[in-house]
GROMACS .gro file of C-alpha atoms in nm:
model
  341
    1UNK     CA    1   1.642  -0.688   0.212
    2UNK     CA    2   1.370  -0.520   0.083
    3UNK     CA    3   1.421  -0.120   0.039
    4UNK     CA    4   1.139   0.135   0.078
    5UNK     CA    5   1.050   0.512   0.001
    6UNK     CA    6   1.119   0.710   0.290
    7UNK     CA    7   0.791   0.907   0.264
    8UNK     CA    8   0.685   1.092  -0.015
    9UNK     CA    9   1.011   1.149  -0.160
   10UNK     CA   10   1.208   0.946  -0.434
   11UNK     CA   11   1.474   0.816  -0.186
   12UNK     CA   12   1.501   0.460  -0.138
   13UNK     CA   13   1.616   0.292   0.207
   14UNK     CA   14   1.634  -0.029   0.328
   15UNK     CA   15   1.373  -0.173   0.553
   16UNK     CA   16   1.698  -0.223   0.838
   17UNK     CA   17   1.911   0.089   0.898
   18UNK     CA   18   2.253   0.038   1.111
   19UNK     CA   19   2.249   0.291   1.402
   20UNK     CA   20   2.542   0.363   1.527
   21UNK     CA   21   2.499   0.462   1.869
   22UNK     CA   22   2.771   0.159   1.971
   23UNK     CA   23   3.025   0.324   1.864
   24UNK     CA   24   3.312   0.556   2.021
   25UNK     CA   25   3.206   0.560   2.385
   26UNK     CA   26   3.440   0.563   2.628
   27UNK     CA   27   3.355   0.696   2.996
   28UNK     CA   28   3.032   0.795   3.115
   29UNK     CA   29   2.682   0.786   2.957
   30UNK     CA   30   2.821   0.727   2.595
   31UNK     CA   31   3.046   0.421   2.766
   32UNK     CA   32   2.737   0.267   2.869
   33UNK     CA   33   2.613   0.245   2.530
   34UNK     CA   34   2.877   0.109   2.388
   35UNK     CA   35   3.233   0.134   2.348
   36UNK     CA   36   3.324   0.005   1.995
   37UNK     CA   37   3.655   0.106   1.820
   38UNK     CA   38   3.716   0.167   1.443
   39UNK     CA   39   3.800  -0.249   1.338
   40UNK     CA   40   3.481  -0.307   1.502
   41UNK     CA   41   3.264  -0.087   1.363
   42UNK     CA   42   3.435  -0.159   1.004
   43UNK     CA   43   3.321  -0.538   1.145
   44UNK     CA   44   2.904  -0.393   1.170
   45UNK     CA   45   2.927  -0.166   0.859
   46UNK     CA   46   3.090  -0.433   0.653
   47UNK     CA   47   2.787  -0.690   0.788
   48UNK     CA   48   2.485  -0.466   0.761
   49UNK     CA   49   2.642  -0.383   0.376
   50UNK     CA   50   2.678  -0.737   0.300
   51UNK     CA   51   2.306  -0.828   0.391
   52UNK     CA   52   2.150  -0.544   0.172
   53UNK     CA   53   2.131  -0.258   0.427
   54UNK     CA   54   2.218   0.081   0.255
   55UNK     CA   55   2.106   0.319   0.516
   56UNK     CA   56   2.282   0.426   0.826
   57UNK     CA   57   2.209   0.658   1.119
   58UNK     CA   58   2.417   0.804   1.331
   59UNK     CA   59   2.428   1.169   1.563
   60UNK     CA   60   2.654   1.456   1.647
   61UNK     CA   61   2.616   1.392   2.014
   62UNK     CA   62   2.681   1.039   2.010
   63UNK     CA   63   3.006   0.976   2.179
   64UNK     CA   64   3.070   1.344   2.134
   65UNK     CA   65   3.108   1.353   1.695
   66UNK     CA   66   3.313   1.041   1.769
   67UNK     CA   67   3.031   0.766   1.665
   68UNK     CA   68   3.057   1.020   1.309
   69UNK     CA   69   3.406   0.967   1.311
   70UNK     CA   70   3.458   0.654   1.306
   71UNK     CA   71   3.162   0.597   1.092
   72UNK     CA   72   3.340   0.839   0.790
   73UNK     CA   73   3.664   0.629   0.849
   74UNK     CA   74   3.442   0.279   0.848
   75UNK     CA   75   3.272   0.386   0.478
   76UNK     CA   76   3.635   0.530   0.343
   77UNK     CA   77   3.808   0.175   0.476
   78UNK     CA   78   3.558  -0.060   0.332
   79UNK     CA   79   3.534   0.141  -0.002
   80UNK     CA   80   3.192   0.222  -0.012
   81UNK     CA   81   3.064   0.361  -0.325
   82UNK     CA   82   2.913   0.709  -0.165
   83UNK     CA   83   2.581   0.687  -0.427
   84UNK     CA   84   2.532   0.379  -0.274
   85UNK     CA   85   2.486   0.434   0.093
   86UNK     CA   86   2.234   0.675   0.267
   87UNK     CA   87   2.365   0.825   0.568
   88UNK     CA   88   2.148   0.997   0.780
   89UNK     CA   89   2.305   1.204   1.124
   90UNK     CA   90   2.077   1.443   1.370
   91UNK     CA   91   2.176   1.786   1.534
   92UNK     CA   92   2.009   1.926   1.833
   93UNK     CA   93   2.209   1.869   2.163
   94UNK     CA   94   2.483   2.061   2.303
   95UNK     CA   95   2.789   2.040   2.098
   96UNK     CA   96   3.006   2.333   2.370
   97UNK     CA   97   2.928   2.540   2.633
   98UNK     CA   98   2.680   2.761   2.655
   99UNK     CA   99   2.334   2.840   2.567
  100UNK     CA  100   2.409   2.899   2.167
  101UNK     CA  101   2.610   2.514   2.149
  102UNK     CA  102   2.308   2.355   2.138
  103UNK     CA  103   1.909   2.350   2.024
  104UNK     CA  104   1.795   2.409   1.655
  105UNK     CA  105   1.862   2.765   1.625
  106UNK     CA  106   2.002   2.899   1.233
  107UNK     CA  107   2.332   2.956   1.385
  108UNK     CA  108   2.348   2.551   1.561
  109UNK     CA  109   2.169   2.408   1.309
  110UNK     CA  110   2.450   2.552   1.039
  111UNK     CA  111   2.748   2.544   1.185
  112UNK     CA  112   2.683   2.169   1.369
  113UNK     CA  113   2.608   2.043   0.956
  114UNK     CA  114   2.951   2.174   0.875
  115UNK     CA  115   3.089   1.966   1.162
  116UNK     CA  116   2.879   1.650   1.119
  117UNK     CA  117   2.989   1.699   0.740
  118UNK     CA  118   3.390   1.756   0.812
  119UNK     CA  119   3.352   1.424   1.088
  120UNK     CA  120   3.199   1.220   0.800
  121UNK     CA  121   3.450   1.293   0.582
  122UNK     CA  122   3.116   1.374   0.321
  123UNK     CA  123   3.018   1.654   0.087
  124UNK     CA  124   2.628   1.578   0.169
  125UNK     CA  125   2.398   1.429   0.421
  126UNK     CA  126   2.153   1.244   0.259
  127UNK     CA  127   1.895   1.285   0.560
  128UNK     CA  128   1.957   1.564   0.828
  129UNK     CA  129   1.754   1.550   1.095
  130UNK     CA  130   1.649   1.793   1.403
  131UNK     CA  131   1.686   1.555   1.712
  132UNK     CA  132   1.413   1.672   1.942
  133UNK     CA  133   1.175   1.954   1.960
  134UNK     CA  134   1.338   2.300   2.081
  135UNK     CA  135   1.099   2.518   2.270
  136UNK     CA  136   1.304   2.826   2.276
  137UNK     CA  137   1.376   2.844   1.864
  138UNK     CA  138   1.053   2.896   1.670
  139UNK     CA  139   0.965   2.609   1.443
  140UNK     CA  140   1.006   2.867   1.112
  141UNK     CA  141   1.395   2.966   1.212
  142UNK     CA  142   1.462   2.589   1.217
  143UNK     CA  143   1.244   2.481   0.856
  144UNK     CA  144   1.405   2.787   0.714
  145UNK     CA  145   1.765   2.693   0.854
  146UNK     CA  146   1.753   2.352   0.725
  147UNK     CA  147   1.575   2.454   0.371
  148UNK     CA  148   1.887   2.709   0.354
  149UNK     CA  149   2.135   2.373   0.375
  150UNK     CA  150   1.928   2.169   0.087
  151UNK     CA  151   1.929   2.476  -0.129
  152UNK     CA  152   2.308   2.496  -0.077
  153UNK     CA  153   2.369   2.149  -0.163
  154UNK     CA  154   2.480   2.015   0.180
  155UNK     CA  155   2.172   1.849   0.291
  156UNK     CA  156   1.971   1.636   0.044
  157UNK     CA  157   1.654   1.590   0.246
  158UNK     CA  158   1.519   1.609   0.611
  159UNK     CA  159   1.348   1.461   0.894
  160UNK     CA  160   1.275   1.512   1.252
  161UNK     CA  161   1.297   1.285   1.549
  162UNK     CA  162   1.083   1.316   1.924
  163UNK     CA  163   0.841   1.528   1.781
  164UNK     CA  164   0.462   1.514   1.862
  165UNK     CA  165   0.208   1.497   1.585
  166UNK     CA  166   0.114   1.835   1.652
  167UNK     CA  167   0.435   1.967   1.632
  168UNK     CA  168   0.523   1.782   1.333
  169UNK     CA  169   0.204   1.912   1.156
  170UNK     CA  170   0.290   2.306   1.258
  171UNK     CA  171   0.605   2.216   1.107
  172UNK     CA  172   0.455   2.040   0.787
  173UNK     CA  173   0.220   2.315   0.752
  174UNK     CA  174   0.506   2.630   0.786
  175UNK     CA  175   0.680   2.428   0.493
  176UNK     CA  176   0.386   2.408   0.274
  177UNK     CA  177   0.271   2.766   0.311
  178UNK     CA  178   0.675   2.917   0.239
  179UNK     CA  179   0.741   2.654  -0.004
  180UNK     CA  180   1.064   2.551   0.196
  181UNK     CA  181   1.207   2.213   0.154
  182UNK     CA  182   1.000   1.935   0.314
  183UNK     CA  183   0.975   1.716   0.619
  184UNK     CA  184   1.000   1.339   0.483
  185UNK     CA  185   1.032   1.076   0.808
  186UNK     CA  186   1.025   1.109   1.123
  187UNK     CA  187   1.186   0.902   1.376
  188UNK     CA  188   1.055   0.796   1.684
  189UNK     CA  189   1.015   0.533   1.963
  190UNK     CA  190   0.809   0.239   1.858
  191UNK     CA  191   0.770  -0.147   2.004
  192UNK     CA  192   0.538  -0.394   2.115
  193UNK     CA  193   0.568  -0.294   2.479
  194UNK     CA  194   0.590   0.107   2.371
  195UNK     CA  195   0.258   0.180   2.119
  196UNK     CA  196   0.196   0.489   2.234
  197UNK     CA  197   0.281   0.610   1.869
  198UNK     CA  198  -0.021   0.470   1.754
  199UNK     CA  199  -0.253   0.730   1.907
  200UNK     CA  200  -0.154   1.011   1.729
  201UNK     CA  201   0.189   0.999   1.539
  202UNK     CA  202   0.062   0.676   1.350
  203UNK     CA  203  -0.232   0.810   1.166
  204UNK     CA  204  -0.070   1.208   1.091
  205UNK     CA  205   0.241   0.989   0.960
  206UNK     CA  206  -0.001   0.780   0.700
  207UNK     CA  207  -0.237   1.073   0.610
  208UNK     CA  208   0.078   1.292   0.548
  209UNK     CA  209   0.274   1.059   0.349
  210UNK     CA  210   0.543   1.069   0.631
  211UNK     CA  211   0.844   0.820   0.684
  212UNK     CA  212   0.885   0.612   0.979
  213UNK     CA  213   1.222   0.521   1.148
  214UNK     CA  214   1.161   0.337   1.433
  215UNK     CA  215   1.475   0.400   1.717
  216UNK     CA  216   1.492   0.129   2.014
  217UNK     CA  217   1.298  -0.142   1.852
  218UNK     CA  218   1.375  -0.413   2.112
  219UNK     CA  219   1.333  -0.163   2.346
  220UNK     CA  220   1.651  -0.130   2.520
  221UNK     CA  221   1.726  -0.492   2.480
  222UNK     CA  222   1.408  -0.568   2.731
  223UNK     CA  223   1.239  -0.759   2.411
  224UNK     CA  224   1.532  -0.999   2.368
  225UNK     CA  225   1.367  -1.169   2.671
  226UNK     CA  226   1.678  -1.165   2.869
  227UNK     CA  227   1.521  -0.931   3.136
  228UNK     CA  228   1.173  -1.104   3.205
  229UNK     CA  229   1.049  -1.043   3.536
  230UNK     CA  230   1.411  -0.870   3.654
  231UNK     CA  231   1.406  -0.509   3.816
  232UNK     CA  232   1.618  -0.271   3.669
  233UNK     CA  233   1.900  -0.372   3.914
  234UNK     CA  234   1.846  -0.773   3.872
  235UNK     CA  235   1.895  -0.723   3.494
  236UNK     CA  236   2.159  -0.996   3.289
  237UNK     CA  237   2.521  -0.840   3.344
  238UNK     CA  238   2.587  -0.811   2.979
  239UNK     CA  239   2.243  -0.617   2.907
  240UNK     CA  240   2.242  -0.173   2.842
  241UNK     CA  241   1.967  -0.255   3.084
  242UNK     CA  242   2.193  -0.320   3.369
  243UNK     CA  243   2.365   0.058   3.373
  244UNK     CA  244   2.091   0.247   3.193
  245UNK     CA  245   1.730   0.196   3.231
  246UNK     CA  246   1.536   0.348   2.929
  247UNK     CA  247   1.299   0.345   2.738
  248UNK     CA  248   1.099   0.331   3.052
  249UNK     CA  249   0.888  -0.063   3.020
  250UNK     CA  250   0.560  -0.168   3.241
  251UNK     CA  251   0.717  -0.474   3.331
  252UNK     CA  252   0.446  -0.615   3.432
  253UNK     CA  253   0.225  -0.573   3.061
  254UNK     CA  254   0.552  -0.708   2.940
  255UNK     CA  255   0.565  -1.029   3.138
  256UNK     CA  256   0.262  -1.159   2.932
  257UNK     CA  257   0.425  -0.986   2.579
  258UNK     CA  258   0.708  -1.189   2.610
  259UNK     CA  259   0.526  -1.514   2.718
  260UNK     CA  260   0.347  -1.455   2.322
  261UNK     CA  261   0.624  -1.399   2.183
  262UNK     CA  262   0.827  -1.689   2.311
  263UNK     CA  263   0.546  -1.902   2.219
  264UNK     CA  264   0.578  -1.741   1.855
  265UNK     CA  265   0.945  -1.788   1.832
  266UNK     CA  266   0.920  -2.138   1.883
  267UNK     CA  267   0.681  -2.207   1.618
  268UNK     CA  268   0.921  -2.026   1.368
  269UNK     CA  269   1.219  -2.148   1.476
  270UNK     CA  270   1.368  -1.776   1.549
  271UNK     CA  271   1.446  -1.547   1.838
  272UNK     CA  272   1.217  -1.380   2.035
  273UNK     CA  273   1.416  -1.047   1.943
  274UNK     CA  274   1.372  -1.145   1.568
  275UNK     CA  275   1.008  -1.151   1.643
  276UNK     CA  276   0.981  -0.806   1.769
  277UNK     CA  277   1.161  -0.664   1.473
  278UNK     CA  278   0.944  -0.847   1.221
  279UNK     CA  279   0.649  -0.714   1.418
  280UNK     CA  280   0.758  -0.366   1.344
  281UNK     CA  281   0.858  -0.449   0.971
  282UNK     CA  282   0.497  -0.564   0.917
  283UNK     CA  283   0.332  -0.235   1.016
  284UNK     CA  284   0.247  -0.006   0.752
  285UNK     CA  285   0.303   0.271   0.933
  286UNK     CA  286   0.698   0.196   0.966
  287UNK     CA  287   0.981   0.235   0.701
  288UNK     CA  288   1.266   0.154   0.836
  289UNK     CA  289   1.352  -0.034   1.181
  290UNK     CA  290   1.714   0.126   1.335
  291UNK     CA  291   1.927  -0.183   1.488
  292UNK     CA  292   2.234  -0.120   1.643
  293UNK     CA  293   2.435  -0.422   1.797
  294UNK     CA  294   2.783  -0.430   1.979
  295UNK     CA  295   2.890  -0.772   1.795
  296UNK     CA  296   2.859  -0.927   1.470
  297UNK     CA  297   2.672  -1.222   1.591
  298UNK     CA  298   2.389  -0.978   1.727
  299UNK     CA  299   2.367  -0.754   1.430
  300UNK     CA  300   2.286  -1.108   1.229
  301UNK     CA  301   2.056  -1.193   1.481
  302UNK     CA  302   1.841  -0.872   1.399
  303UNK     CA  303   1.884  -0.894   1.039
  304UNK     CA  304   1.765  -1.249   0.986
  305UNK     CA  305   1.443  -1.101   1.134
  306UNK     CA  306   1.339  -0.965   0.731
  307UNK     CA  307   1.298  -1.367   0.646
  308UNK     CA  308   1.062  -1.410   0.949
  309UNK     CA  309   0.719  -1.420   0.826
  310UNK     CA  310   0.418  -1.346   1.055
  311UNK     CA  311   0.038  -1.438   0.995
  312UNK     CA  312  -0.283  -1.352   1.055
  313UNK     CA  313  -0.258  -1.553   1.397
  314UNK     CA  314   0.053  -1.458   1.497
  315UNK     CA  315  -0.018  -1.084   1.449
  316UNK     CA  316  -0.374  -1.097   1.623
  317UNK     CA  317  -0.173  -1.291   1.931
  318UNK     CA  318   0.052  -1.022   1.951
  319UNK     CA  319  -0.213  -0.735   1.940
  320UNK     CA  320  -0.425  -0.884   2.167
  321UNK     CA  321  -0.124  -0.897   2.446
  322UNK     CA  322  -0.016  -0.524   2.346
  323UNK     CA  323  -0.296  -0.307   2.215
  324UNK     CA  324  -0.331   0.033   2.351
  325UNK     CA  325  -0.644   0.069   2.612
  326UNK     CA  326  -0.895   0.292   2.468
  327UNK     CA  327  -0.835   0.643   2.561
  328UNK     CA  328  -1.059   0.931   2.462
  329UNK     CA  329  -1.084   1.082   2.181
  330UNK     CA  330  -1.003   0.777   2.029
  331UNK     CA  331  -1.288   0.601   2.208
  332UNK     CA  332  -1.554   0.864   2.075
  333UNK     CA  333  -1.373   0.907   1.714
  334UNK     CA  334  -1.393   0.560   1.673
  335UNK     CA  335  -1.787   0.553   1.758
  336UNK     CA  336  -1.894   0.889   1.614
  337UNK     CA  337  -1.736   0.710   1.278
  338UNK     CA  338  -1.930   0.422   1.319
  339UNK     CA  339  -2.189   0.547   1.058
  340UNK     CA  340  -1.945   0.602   0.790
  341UNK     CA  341  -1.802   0.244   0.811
   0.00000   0.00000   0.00000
């Protein structure tokens, strides 16, 4: 397991990072997802520890602070070392009722860190994250709101998630200029059937030294191959596809993604889902690939994906079934540069 900087900071993660989405859920939304009790998640923790993973993300919404519970109680039963983990949780949805219970407002931001930290059973968060961009809080109240929590101790660094380059660089830029702590990674939705990053996000991530966490990497299980050619409703019983739908796929671009990678994963001997993670894990652009699993023998499955090795062929296979059309101003950028090259 190799580990990585997460962006221009000293803090090292590993290339796999065990989300925790899986567990707690019960009825509803979060009971689609998954519904995975305390020996079970002690099961995943103990599995992504014993392959080299040291970095785990989970969220105060997930399964309503329960998917932070159980993950405090998972690290406390297994015995693990705190300086050796990095545990990384997001705030931004509604935590109560009312209009104040949610966002990435001061007040939110620092009483939901005090939560997320009495749930973990933690004195720090190693990465805190803001979930989503908030259009009713200005982007200054939230940098100066999370700044306050590293300068207290409670928060060691900080990230964003859903944000659009542009944001991201107001939000770089605000930092800079009141010397407030910085933004290190950003996570964000990233696959073979889902480059959309690469337009914009990619290259302000590389020329701003930003971190890449990649959430969904199999894209709602739709890159395991199991739902080839299915509608949303024909999709394999035991699939997240089945119930909930999302990220949204072109089914029919994907038809001919999967047919490459198939043919890939037989040459190496591996899974077409181990594929798609190594994909991801030989972009420059990424960090760290999330992978969350309901069972043991799935969360394997994902990390034996590190020892797959891609090359030059396999890669320019892969591009040529997935690249991006050209859309302007990449189109012009790329020829107006042409003299330069």
């Amino acid at each position: 397991m190799r580990m990585r900087p997460l962006g221009r900071s000293g803090l090292f993660v590993s290339e796999l990072c065990l989300g925790t989405m899986t567990f707690g859920g019960s009825d509803g939304f979060w009971g689609q997802i998954g519904r995975l009790g305390q020996d079970e998640a002690d099961g995943l923790l103990k599995t992504a520890l014993d392959a080299g993973i040291n970095f785990i993300d989970t969220a105060n919404v997930y399964a309503g602070g329960m998917s932070e519970r159980i993950l405090g109680q998972a690290l406390k039963n297994l015995g693990v070392p705190r300086g050796e983990v990095v545990i990384a949780t997001k705030v931004l949805g509604p935590m109560g009722e009312g209009p104040n219970a949610r966002g990435a407002s001061r007040g939110h931001i620092l009483s939901q860190c005090k939560a997320s930290l009495a749930r973990l059973g933690l004195d720090h968060i190693d990465l805190y994250q803001i979930h989503g961009f908030d259009p009713a809080t200005p982007i200054s109240e939230t940098l100066e709101a999370l700044d306050t929590l590293v300068r207290h101790g409670h928060v060691r660094y900080l990230g964003l998630s859903n944000w659009a380059a542009w944001q991201v660089m107001k939000a770089v830029g605000i930092a800079e200029m009141r010397r407030l702590a910085p933004i290190v990674s950003l996570q964000a939705y990233y696959t073979l059937v889902g480059r959309d990053l690469e337009r914009e996000i990619a290259p302000m991530l590389a020329a701003e030294g930003i971190g890449l966490m990649v959430w969904s990497p199999l894209a709602g299980g739709y890159l395991s191959g199991k739902y080839d050619g299915k509608s949303p409703g024909e999709a394999a019983a035991d699939g997240r596809r089945d119930t909930f739908d999302f990220p949204p796929v072109d089914r029919v671009r994907g038809a001919g993604t999967l047919d490459a990678m198939r043919g890939i994963a037989g040459a190496k001997g591996c899974s077409v889902a181990q594929v798609a993670l190594a994909w991801l894990l030989h972009r420059d652009v990424v960090t760290s690939v999330i992978v969350g699993a309901k069972r043991v023998g799935q969360l394997q499955d994902n990390i034996g994906a590190t020892r797959v090795q891609l090359d030059a062929d396999d890669l320019a296979r892969l591009d040529a079934a997935t690249r991006l059309p050209p859309e302007y101003p990449g189109w012009m950028l790329e020829r107006q540069g042409a003299y330069r090259t």
